[in-house]
XYZ file of C-alpha atoms in Angstrom:
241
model
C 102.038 103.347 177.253
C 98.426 104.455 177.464
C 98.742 105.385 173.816
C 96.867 104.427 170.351
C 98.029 101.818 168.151
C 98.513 104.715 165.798
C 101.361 107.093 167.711
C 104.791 106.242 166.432
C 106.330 108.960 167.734
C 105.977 110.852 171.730
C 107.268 114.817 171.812
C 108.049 115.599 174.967
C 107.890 119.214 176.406
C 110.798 119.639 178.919
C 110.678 122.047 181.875
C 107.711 120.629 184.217
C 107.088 117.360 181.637
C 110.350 115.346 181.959
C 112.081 117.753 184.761
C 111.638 120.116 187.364
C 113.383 123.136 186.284
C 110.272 124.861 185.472
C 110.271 125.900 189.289
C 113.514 127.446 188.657
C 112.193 128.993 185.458
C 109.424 130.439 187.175
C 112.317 131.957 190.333
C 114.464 133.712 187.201
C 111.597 135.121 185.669
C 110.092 136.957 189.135
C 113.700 137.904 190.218
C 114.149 139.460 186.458
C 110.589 141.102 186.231
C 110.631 142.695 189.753
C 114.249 144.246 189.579
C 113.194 145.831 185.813
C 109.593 146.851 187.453
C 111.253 147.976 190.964
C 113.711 150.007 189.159
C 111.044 151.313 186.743
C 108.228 151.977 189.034
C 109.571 152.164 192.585
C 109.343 150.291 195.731
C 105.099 149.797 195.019
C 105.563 148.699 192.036
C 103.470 145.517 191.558
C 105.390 141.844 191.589
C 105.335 139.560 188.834
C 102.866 136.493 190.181
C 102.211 133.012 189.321
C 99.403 133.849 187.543
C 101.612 136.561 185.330
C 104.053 133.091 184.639
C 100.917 131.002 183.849
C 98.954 134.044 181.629
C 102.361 135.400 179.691
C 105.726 133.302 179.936
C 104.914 129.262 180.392
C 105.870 127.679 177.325
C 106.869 130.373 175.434
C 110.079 131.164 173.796
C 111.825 133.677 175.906
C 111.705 136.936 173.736
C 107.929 136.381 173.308
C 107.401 135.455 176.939
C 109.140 139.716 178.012
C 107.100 141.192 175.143
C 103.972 139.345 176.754
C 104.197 140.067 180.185
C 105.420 143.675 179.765
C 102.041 144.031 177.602
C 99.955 143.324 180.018
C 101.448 146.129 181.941
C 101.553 148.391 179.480
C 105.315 148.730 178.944
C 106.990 148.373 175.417
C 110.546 148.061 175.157
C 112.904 148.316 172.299
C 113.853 144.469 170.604
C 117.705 145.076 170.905
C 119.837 141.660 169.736
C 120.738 138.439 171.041
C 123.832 139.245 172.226
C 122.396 142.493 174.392
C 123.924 142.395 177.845
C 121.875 141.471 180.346
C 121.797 144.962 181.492
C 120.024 146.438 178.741
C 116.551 147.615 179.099
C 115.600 145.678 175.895
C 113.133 143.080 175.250
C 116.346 140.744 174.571
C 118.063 142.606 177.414
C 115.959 141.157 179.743
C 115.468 137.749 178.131
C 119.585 137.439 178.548
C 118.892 138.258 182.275
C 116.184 136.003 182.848
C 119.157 132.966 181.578
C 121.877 134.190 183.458
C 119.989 133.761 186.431
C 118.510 130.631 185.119
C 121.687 129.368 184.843
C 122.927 130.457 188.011
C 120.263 128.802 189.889
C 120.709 125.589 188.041
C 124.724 125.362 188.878
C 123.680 126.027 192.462
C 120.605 123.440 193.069
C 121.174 121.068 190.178
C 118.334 119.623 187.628
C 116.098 116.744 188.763
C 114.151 115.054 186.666
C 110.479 113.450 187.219
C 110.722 109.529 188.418
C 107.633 108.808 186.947
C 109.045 111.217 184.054
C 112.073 108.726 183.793
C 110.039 105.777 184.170
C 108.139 106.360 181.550
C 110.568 107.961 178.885
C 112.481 104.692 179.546
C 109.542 103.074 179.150
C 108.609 104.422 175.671
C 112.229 104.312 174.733
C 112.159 100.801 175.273
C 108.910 99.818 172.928
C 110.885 101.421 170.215
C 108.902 104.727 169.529
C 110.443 108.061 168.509
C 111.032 110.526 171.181
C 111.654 114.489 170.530
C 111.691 116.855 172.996
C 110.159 120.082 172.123
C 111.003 122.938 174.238
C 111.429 126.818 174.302
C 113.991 126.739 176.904
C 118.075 127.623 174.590
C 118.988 125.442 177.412
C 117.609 122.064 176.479
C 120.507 120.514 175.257
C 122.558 121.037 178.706
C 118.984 120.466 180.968
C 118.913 117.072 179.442
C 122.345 116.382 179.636
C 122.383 117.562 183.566
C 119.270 115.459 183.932
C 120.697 112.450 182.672
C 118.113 111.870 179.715
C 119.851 112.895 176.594
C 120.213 108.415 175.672
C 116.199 108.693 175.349
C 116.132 111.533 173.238
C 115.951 111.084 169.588
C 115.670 114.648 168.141
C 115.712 117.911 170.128
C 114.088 121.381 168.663
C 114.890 124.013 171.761
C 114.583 127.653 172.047
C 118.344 127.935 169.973
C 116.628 125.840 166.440
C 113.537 128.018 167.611
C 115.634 131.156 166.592
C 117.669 130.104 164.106
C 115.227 128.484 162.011
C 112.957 131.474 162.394
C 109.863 129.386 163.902
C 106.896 130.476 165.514
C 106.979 129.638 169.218
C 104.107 127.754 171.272
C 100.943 128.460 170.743
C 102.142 128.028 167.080
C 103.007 124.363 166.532
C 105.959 125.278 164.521
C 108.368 123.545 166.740
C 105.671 120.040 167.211
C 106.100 120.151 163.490
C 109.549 120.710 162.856
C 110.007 117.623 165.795
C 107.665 115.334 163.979
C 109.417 116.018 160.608
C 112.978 115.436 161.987
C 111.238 112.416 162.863
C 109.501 111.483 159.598
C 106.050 110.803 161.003
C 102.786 112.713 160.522
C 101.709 114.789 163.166
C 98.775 112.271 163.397
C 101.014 109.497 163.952
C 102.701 111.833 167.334
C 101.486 112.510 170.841
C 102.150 115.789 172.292
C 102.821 115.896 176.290
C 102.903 119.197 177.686
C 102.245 121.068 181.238
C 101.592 124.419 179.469
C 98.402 126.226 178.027
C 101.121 127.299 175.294
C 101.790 124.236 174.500
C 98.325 122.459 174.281
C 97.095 124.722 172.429
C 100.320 123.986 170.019
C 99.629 120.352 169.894
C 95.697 120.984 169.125
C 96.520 123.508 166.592
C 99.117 120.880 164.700
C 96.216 118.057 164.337
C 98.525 115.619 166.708
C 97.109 112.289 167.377
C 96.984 113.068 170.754
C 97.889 115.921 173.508
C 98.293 114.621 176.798
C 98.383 117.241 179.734
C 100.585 117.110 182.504
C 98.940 119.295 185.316
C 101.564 119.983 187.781
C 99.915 123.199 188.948
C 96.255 122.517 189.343
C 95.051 123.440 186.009
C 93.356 120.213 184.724
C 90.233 122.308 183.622
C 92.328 124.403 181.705
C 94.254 122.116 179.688
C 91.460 120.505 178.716
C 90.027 123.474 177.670
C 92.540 124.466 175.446
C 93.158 121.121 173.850
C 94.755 118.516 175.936
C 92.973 114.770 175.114
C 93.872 113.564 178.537
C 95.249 114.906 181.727
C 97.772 113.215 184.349
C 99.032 114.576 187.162
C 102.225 112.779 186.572
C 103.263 110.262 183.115
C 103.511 107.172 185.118
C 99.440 106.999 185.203
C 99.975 106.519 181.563
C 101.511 102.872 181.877
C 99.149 100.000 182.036
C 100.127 98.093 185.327
């Protein structure tokens, strides 16, 4: 599995780890952040870009990800609730409008998860090791379903336990915690796998045995930086042939 002796347990993070819906995250949040800026600003207003995804929303839980963007362009919004409509111009407001469309796209193009993502989940699945998946996403439980991978999964701690259980979100590593608990292993005894600066920095910052990177993106340098042990382009490099 490419893994010490020592990890027990593998945390998975979901949207660009095990599947590809972080492509359709990464749609809902540009259709959701140039409508509120359009509106706001006018037809020059200036487009939520990859780079605004990468800097301010990957791998954050959803509220954090508006407040974080809209910093950087200076904009504060009220909170509002959890139930605001998606209409509201409220930090929640337009978190609720970022999953309707979310939602929307994924009834229309479906959720596909990574073959080498699948071979290796089954893989690990197989040796008898833990699995959690770790993810900010409220949608985790019907992404895995959808993507056919629920079987693997032995505990789940999504964007919903996020909020209930009043947890930190990635960078924190609230949620890698909570996982490994729910688990009953150490954090040293878990491997974090994650595609998001967010999330390295989570598994770094909760002493994990190991943080594996999963560049999809082209930003191997960076996940090293900020804490990933090793980086693959895909988890199938991981297996020993």
């Amino acid at each position: 599995m490419g893994l010490p002796d020592s990890i027990s347990a593998c945390l998975f993070d979901l949207d660009g780890v095990l599947t590809s819906t972080e492509v359709l995250h990464r749609k809902a949040w540009k259709r959701t952040f140039d409508d509120f800026l359009r509106t706001r600003e006018g037809t020059h207003f200036a487009p939520f870009t990859d780079a605004d995804y990468l800097s301010y929303v990957d791998g954050k839980p959803r509220a954090d990800g508006v407040r974080s963007f809209l910093s950087s362009r200076g904009i504060t919004l009220p909170e509002g609730g959890h139930n605001d409509p998606h209409g509201a111009e409220t930090v929640n407001g337009l978190g609720n409008r970022k999953n309707n469309l979310l939602l929307a796209v994924i009834d229309q193009e479906g959720v596909s998860p990574y073959p080498g993502s699948v071979r290796y989940l089954s893989a690990v699945y197989e040796a008898g090791l833990k699995i959690g998946v770790v993810t900010s996403s409220a949608n985790g439980k019907a992404v895995l379903d959808a993507a056919g991978l629920s079987r693997y999964v032995h505990v789940r701690i999504d964007g919903v336990v996020i909020r209930d259980r009043g947890l930190r979100g990635k960078p924190a590593p609230d949620s890698y915690l909570a996982a490994a608990e729910a688990l009953a292993v150490s954090p040293s005894g878990a491997a974090v796998f994650e595609d998001a600066i967010s999330g390295v920095e989570a598994g770094r910052a909760g002493s994990f045995g190991l943080v594996v990177g999963v560049d999809r993106v082209g930003q191997a340098s960076a996940l090293r930086t900020h804490g990933a042990d090793v980086v693959v382009s895909d988890l199938e490099e991981l297996m020993t042939p």
